[in-house]
CSV table of C-alpha atoms in Angstrom, one decimal:
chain,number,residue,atom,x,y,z
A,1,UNK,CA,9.0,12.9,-22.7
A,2,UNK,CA,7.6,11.6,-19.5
A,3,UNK,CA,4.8,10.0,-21.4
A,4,UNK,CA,6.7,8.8,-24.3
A,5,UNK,CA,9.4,6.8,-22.4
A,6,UNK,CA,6.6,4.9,-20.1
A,7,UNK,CA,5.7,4.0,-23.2
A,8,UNK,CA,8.5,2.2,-24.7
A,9,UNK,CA,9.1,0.9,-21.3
A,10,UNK,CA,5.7,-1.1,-21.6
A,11,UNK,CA,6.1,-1.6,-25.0
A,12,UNK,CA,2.8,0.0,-26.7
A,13,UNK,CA,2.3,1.5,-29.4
A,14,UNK,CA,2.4,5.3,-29.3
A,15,UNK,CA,-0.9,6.0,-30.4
A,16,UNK,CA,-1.9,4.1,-26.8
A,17,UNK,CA,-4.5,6.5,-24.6
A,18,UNK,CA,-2.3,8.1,-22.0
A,19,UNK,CA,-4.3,7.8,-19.1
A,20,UNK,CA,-4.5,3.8,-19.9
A,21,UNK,CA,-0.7,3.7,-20.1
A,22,UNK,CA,-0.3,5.4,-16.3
A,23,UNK,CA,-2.8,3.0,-15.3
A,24,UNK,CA,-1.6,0.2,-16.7
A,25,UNK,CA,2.3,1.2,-15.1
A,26,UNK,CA,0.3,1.4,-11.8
A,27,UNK,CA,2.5,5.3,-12.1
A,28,UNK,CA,1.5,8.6,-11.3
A,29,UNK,CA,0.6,11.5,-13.8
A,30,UNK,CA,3.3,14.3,-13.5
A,31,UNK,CA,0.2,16.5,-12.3
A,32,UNK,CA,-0.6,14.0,-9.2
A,33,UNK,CA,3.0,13.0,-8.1
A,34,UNK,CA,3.8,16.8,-8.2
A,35,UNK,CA,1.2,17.6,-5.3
A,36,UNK,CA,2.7,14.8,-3.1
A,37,UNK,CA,6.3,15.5,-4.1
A,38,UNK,CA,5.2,19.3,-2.8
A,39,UNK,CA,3.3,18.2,0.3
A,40,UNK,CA,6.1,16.5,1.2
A,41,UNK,CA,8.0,19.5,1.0
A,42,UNK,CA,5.7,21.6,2.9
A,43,UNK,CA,5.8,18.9,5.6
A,44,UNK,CA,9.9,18.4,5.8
A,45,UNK,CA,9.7,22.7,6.2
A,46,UNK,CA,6.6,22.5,9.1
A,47,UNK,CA,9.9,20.8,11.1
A,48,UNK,CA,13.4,22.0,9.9
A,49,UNK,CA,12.4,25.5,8.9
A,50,UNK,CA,8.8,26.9,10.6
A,51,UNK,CA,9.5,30.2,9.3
A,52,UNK,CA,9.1,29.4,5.8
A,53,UNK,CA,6.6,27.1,6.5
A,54,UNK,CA,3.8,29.9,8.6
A,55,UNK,CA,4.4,32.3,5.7
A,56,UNK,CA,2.7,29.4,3.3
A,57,UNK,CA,0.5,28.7,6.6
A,58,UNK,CA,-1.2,32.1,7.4
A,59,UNK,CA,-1.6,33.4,4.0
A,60,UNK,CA,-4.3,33.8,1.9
A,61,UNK,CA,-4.1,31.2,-1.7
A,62,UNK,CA,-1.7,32.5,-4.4
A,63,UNK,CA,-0.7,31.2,-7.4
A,64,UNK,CA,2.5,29.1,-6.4
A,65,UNK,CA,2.5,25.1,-6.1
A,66,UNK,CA,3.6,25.6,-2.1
A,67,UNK,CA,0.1,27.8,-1.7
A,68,UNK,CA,-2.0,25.6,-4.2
A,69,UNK,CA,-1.0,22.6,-2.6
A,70,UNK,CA,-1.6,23.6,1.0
A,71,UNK,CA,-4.5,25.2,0.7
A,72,UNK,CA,-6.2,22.0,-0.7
A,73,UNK,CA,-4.7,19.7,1.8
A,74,UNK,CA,-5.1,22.4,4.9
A,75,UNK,CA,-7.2,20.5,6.8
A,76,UNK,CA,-4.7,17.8,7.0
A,77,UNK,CA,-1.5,20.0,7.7
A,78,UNK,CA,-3.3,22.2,10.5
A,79,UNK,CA,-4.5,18.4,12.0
A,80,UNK,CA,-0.5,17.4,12.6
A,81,UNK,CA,0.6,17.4,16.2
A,82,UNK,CA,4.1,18.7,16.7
A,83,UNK,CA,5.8,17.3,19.9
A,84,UNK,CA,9.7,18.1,20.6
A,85,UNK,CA,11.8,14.7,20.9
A,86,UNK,CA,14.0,13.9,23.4
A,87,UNK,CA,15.0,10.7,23.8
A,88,UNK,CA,15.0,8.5,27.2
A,89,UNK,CA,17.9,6.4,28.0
A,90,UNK,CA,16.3,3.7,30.4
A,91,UNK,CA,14.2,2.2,27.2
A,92,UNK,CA,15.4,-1.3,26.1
A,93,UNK,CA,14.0,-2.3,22.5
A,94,UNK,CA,14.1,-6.1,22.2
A,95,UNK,CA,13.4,-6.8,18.3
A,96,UNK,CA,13.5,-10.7,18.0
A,97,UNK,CA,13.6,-13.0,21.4
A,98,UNK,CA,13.9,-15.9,18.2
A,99,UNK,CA,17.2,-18.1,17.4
A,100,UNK,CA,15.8,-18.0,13.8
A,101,UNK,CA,13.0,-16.1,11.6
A,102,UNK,CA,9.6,-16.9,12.5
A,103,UNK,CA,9.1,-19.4,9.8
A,104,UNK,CA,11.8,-21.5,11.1
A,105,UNK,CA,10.4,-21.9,14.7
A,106,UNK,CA,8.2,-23.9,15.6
A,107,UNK,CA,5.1,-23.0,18.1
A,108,UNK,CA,5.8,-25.1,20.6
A,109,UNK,CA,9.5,-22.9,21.1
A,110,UNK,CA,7.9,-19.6,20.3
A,111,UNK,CA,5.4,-20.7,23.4
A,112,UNK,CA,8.8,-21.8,25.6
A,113,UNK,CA,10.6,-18.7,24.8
A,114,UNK,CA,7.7,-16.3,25.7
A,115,UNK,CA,6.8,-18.1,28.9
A,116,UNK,CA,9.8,-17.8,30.1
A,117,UNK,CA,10.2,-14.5,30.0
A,118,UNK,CA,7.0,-13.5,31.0
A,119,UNK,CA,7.7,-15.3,33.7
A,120,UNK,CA,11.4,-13.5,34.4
A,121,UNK,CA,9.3,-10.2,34.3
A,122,UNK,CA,6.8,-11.4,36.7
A,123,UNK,CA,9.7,-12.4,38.7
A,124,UNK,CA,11.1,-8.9,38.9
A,125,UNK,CA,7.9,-7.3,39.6
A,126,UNK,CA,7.4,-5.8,36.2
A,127,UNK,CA,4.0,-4.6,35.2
A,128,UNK,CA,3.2,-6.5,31.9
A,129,UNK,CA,1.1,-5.0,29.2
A,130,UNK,CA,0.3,-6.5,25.5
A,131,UNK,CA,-0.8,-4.0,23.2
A,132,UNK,CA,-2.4,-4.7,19.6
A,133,UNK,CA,-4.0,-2.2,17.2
A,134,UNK,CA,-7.1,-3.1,14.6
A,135,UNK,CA,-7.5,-0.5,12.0
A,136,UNK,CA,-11.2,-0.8,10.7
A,137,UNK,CA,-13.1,0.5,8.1
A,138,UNK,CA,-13.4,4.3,9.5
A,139,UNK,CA,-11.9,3.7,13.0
A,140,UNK,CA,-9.0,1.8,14.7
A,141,UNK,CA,-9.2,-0.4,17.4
A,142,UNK,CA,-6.6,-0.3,20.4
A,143,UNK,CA,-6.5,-2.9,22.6
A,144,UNK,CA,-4.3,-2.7,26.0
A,145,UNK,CA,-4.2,-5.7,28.6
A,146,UNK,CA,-2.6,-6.0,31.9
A,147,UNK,CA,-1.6,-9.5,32.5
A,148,UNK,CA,-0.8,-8.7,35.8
A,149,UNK,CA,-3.8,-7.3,37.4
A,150,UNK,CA,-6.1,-8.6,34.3
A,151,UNK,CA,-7.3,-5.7,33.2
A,152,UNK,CA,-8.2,-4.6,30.0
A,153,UNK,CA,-8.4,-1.1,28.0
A,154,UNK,CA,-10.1,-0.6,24.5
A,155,UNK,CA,-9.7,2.4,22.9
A,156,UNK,CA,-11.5,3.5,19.5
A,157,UNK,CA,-9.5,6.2,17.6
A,158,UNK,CA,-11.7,8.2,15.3
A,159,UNK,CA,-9.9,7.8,12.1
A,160,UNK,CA,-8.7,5.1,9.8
A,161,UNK,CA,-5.1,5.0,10.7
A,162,UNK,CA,-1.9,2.7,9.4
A,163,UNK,CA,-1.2,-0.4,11.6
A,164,UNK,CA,2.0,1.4,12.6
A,165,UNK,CA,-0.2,4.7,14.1
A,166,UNK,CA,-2.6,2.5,16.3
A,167,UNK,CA,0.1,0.3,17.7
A,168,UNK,CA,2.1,3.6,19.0
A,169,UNK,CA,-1.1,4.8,20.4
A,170,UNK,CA,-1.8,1.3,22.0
A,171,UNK,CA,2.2,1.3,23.0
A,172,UNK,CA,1.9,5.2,24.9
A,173,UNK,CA,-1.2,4.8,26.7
A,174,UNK,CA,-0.2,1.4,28.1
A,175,UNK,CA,2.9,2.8,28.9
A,176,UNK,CA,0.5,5.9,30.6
A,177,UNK,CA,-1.3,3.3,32.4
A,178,UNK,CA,1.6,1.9,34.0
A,179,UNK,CA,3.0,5.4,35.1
A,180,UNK,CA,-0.4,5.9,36.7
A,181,UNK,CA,-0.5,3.0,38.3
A,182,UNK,CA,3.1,3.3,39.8
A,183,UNK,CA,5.0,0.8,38.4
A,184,UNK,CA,8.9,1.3,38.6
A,185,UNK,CA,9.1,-1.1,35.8
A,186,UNK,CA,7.2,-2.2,33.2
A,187,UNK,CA,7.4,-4.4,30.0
A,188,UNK,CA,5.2,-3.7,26.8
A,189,UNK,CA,4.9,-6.7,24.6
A,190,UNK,CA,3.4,-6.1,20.9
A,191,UNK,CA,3.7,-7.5,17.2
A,192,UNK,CA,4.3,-4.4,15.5
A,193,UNK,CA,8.1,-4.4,14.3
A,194,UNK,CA,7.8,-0.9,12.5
A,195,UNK,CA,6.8,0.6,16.0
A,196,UNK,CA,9.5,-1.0,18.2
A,197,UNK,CA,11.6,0.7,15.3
A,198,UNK,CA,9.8,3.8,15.4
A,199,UNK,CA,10.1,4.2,19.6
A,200,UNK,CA,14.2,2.9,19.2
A,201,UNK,CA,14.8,5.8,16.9
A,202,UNK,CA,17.3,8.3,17.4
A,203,UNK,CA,15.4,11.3,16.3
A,204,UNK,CA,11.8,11.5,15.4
A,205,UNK,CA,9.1,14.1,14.5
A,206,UNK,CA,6.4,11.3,15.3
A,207,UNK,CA,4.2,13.2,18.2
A,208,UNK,CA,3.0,9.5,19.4
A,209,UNK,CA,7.0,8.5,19.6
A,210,UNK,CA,8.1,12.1,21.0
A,211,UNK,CA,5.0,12.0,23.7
A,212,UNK,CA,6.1,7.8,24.4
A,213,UNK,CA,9.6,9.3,25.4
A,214,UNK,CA,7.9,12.6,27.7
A,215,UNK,CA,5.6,10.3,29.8
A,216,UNK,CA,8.8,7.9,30.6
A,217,UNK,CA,10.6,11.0,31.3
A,218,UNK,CA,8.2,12.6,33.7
A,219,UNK,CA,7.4,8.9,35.7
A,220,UNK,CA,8.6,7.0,38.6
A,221,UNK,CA,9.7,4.3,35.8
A,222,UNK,CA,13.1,3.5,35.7
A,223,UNK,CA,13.2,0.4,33.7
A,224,UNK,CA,11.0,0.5,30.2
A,225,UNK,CA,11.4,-2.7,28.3
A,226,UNK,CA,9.3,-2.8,24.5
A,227,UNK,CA,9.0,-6.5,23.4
A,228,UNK,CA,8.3,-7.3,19.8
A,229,UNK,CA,6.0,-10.6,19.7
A,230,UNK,CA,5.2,-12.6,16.5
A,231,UNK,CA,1.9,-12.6,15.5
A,232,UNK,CA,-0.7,-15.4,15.2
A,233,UNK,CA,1.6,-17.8,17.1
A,234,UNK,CA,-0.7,-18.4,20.1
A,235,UNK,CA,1.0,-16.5,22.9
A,236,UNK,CA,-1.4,-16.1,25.0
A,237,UNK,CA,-1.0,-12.2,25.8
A,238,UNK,CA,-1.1,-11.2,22.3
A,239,UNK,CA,-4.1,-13.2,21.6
A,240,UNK,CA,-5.7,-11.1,24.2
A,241,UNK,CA,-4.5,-7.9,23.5
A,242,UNK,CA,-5.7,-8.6,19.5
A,243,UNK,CA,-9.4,-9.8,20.4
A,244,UNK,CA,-9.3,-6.2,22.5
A,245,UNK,CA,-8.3,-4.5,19.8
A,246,UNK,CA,-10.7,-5.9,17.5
A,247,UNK,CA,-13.7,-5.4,19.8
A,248,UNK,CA,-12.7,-1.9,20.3
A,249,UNK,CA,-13.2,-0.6,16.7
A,250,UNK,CA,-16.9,-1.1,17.7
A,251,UNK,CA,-17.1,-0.7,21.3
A,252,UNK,CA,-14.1,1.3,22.4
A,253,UNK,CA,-13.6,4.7,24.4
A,254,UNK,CA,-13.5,7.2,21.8
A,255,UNK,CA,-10.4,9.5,21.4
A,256,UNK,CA,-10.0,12.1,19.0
A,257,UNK,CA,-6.6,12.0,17.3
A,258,UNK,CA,-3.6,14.3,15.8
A,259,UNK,CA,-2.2,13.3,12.3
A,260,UNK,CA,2.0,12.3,12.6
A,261,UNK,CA,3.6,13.5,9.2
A,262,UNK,CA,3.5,9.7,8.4
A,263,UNK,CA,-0.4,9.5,8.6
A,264,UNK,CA,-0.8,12.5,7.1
A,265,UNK,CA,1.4,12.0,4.5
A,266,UNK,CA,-0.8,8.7,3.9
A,267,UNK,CA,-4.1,10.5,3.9
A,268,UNK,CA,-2.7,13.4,1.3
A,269,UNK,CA,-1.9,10.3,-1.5
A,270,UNK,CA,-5.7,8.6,-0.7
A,271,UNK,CA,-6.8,11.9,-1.6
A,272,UNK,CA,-4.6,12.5,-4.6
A,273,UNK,CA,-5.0,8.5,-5.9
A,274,UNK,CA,-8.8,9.1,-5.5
A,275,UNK,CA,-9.0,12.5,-7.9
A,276,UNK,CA,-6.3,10.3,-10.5
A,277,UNK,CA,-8.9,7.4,-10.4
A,278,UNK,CA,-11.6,9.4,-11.0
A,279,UNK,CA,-10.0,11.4,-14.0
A,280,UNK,CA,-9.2,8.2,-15.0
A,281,UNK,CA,-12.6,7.1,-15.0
A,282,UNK,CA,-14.2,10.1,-16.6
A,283,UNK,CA,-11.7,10.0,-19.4
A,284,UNK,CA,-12.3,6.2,-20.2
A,285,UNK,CA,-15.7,7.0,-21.3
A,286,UNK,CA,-14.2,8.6,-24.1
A,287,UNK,CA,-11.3,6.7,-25.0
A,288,UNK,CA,-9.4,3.6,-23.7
A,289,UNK,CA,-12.7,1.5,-23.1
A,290,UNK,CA,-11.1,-1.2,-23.9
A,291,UNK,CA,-8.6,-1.0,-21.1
A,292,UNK,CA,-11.1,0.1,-18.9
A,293,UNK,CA,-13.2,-3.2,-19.5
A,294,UNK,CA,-10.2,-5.1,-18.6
A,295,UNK,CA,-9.1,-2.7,-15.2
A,296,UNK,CA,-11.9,0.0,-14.2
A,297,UNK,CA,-9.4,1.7,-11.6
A,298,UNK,CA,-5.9,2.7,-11.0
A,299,UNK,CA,-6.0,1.2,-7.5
A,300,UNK,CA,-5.2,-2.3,-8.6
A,301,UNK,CA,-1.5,-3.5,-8.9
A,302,UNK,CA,0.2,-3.4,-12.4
A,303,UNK,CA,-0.6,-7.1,-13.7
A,304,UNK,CA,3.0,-8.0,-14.4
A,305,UNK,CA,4.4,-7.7,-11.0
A,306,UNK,CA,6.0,-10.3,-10.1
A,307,UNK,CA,5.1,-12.0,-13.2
A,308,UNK,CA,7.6,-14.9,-14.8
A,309,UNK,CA,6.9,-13.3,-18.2
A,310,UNK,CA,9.8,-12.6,-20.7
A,311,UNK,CA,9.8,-8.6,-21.2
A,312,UNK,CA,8.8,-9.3,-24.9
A,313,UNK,CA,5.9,-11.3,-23.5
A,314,UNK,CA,4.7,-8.6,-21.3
A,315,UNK,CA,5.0,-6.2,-24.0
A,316,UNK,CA,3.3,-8.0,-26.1
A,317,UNK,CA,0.1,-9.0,-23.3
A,318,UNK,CA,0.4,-5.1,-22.6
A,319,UNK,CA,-0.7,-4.1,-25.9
A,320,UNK,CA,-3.4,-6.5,-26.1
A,321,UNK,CA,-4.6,-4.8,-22.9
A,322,UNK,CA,-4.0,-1.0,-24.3
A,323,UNK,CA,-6.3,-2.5,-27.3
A,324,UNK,CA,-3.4,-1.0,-29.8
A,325,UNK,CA,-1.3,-3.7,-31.4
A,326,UNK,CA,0.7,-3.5,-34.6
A,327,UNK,CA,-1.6,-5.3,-36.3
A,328,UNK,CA,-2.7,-4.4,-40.0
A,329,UNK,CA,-5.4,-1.8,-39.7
A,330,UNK,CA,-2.5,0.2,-37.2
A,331,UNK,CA,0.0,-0.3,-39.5
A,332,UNK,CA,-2.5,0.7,-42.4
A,333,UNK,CA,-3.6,4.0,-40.0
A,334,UNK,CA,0.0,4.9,-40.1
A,335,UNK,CA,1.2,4.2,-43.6
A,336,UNK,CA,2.8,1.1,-43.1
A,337,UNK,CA,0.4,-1.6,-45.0
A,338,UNK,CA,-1.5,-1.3,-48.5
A,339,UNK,CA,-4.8,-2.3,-46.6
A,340,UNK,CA,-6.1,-2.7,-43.2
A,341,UNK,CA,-7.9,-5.9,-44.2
A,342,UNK,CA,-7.5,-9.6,-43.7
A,343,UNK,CA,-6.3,-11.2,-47.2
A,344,UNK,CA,-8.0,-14.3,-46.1
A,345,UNK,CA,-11.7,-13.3,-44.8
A,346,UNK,CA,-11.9,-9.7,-46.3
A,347,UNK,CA,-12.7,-7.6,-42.7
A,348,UNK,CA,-10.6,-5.7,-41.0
A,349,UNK,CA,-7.2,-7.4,-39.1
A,350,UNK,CA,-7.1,-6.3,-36.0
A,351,UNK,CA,-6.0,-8.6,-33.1
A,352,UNK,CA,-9.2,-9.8,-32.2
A,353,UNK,CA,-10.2,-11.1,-35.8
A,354,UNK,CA,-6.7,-12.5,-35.7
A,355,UNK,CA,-6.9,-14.0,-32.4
A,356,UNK,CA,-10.1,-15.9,-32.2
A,357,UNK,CA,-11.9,-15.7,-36.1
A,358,UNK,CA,-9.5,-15.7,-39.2
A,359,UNK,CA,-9.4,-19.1,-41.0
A,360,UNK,CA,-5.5,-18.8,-41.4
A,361,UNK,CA,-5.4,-20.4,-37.5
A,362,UNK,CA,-8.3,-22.6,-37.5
A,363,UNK,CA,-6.6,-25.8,-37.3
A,364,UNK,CA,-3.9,-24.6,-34.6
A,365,UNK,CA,-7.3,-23.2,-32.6
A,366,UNK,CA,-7.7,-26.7,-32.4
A,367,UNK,CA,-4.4,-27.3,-30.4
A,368,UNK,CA,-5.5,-24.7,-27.8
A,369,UNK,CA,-9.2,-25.6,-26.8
A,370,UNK,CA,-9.4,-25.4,-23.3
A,371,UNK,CA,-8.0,-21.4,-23.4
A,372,UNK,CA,-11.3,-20.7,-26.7
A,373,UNK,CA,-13.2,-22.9,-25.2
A,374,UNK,CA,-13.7,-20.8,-22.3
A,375,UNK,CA,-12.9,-17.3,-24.4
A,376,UNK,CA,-14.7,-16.2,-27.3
A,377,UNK,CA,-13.1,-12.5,-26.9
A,378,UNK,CA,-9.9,-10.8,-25.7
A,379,UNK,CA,-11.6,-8.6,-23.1
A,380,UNK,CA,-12.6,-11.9,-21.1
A,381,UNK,CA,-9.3,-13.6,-21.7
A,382,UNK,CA,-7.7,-10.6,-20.3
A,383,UNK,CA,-10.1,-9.9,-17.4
A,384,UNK,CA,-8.5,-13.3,-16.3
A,385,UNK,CA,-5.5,-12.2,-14.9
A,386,UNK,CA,-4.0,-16.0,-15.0
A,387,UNK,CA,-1.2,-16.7,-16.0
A,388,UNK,CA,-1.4,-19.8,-17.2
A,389,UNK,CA,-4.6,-18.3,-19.5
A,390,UNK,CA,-1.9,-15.6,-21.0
A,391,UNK,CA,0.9,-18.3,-21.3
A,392,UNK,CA,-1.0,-20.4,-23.9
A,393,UNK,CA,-2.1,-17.2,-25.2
A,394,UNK,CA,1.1,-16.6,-26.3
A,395,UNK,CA,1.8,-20.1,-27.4
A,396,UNK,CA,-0.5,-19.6,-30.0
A,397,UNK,CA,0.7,-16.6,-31.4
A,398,UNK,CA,3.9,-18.1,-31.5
A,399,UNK,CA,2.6,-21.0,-32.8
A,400,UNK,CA,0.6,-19.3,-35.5
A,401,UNK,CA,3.4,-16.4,-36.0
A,402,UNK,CA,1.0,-13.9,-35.5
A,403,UNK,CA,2.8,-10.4,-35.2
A,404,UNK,CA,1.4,-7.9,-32.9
């Protein structure tokens, strides 16, 4: 049923190779979105009901989806750190320091607003620390700098992590650093709006949040502020902290890491989107080459988002992708027409003969040169991803009433 109603939402014909159709939707297989539906699961009961969740943990592999699904993902689950929350009064999140959204401001009062209060904090005898995170391609770079005493901290985290996960780390050992050091206050500027979020929450099973919140509790700090900072406007401080954090996914003190449930979470669905794509890969060498000429993996975004395309029209370009159209040697497959072949030239018409040879449209080719001028097949054309190149594509079906 599943299968059947992605394809009438698309608009291809039944006969259309499955596997093309979930890749074309940019959608899960049932199969696939079942082992992250049951991660999940596993993961929600590893906080809100641990009994249930060590009988799945210290048990040998049985045939039940909670088992399966553990059991292939266990390296993960026994790699998530588990930290109680408890939530610290004197921290001050301060989201947006801006009259207006960062678009609307210009740099020169982004630069006015920051200076002044960095210079309030200096003022009060806060210790100042800018915090960025660079996630590279098998590490993540944290950068930590002390305006104050100008010193700086890279730190190289031994996984690829989210943006989010290297900014909390970056956020809690600045914050470390200034307990060390003695501060009684202490300001934390960064550009990461999902982690001022993330340490403002009122619960959280986030170990880097939950640990943030500990080493605030157990200090001499009494005054925590977190300042969120808009990127790639020139404030000085965040330009530093970002060149850190960028130099540290090279050259920074290694730390070995705990997964949150977020991260791991995020590493589960790699794993499952990289067995979908290469399924899908192995079955296109069967069937759906055509597809597969025009998108070889399931990783790239469905074509029509945010497309201007009338939903006929992106039916209509999604068959012509699927390489099943209703055109007469379908119809004739089905029982539908007398022949499959073109009454004009005598060979088979499909949409390619249709399209780019039959002598029916010669003289409205002529009307569209620049799109077969540069196409001499619909693999190419589609490969294109333009839309301008699919609008006067169908401008010339409608033109020469071509049904499909």
């Amino acid at each position: 049923m599943q299968n059947n109603m992605l394809k009438r939402s698309l608009g291809v014909v039944r006969s259309s190779p499955t596997h093309s159709v979930y890749a074309l939707a940019g959608e899960l297989p049932s199969k696939y979105r079942a082992k992250i539906l049951t991660a999940r699961e596993i993961m929600k009961n590893m906080f809100q009901n641990r009994y249930l969740y060590e009988i799945i943990a210290d048990n040998p592999l049985v045939k039940s989806s909670y088992s399966v699904v553990f059991h292939e993902f266990a390296d993960i689950f026994n790699n998530i750190k588990v930290v109680p929350f408890s939530r610290q009064d004197n921290l001050v999140i301060r989201y947006n320091l801006l009259p207006a959204s960062k678009q609307n401001v210009s740099k020169e009062a982004v630069h006015a607003i920051y200076n002044c209060e960095i210079e309030y904090y200096k003022n009060n005898n806060y210790g100042i620390f800018a915090t960025d995170a660079s996630p590279g391609d098998f590490m993540t770079g944290c950068g930590i700098y002390n305006v104050v005493q100008g010193h700086r901290f890279l730190f190289q985290l031994n996984i690829k992590s989210s943006s989010m996960f290297g900014e909390l780390f970056a956020l809690r050992k600045a914050l470390e650093i200034a307990a060390e050091d003695g501060y009684s206050r202490c300001v934390l500027f960064t550009d990461s709006l999902a982690a001022c979020k993330a340490l403002g929450a009122v619960e959280s099973d986030n170990w880097l949040v939950a640990e943030f919140h500990d080493i605030l509790c157990s200090s001499t700090i009494n005054s925590c502020h977190v300042v969120w900072t808009p990127c790639h406007m020139g404030i000085q401080l965040n330009e530093e902290a970002d060149y850190l954090a960028k130099q540290a996914v090279a050259v920074g003190a290694p730390v070995v890491v705990k997964f949150t449930p977020e991260e791991a979470m995020a590493k589960i669905k790699d794993r499952v989107m990289s067995s979908w794509n290469n399924e899908f890969i192995e079955v296109s060498q069967e069937k759906g080459r055509h597809f597969f000429q025009i998108c070889d993996n399931v990783f790239k975004k469905p074509w029509f988002v945010r497309s201007r395309f009338e939903p006929k029209e992106t039916k209509l370009i999604n068959r012509l992708m699927i390489g099943h159209t209703y055109d007469k040697v379908y119809l004739h497959r089905i029982g539908s027409a007398d022949t499959p072949m073109c009454e004009v030239c005598n060979v088979p018409e499909d949409a390619h003969h249709m399209i780019f040879n039959c002598s029916k449209f010669s003289t409205i080719r002529t009307h569209y040169h620049t799109l077969f001028s540069l196409h001499h097949e619909l693999v190419s054309l589609l490969q294109s991803d333009d839309e301008k190149t699919l609008r006067l594509l169908l401008e010339f079906i409608k033109e020469a009433k071509i049904s499909l």
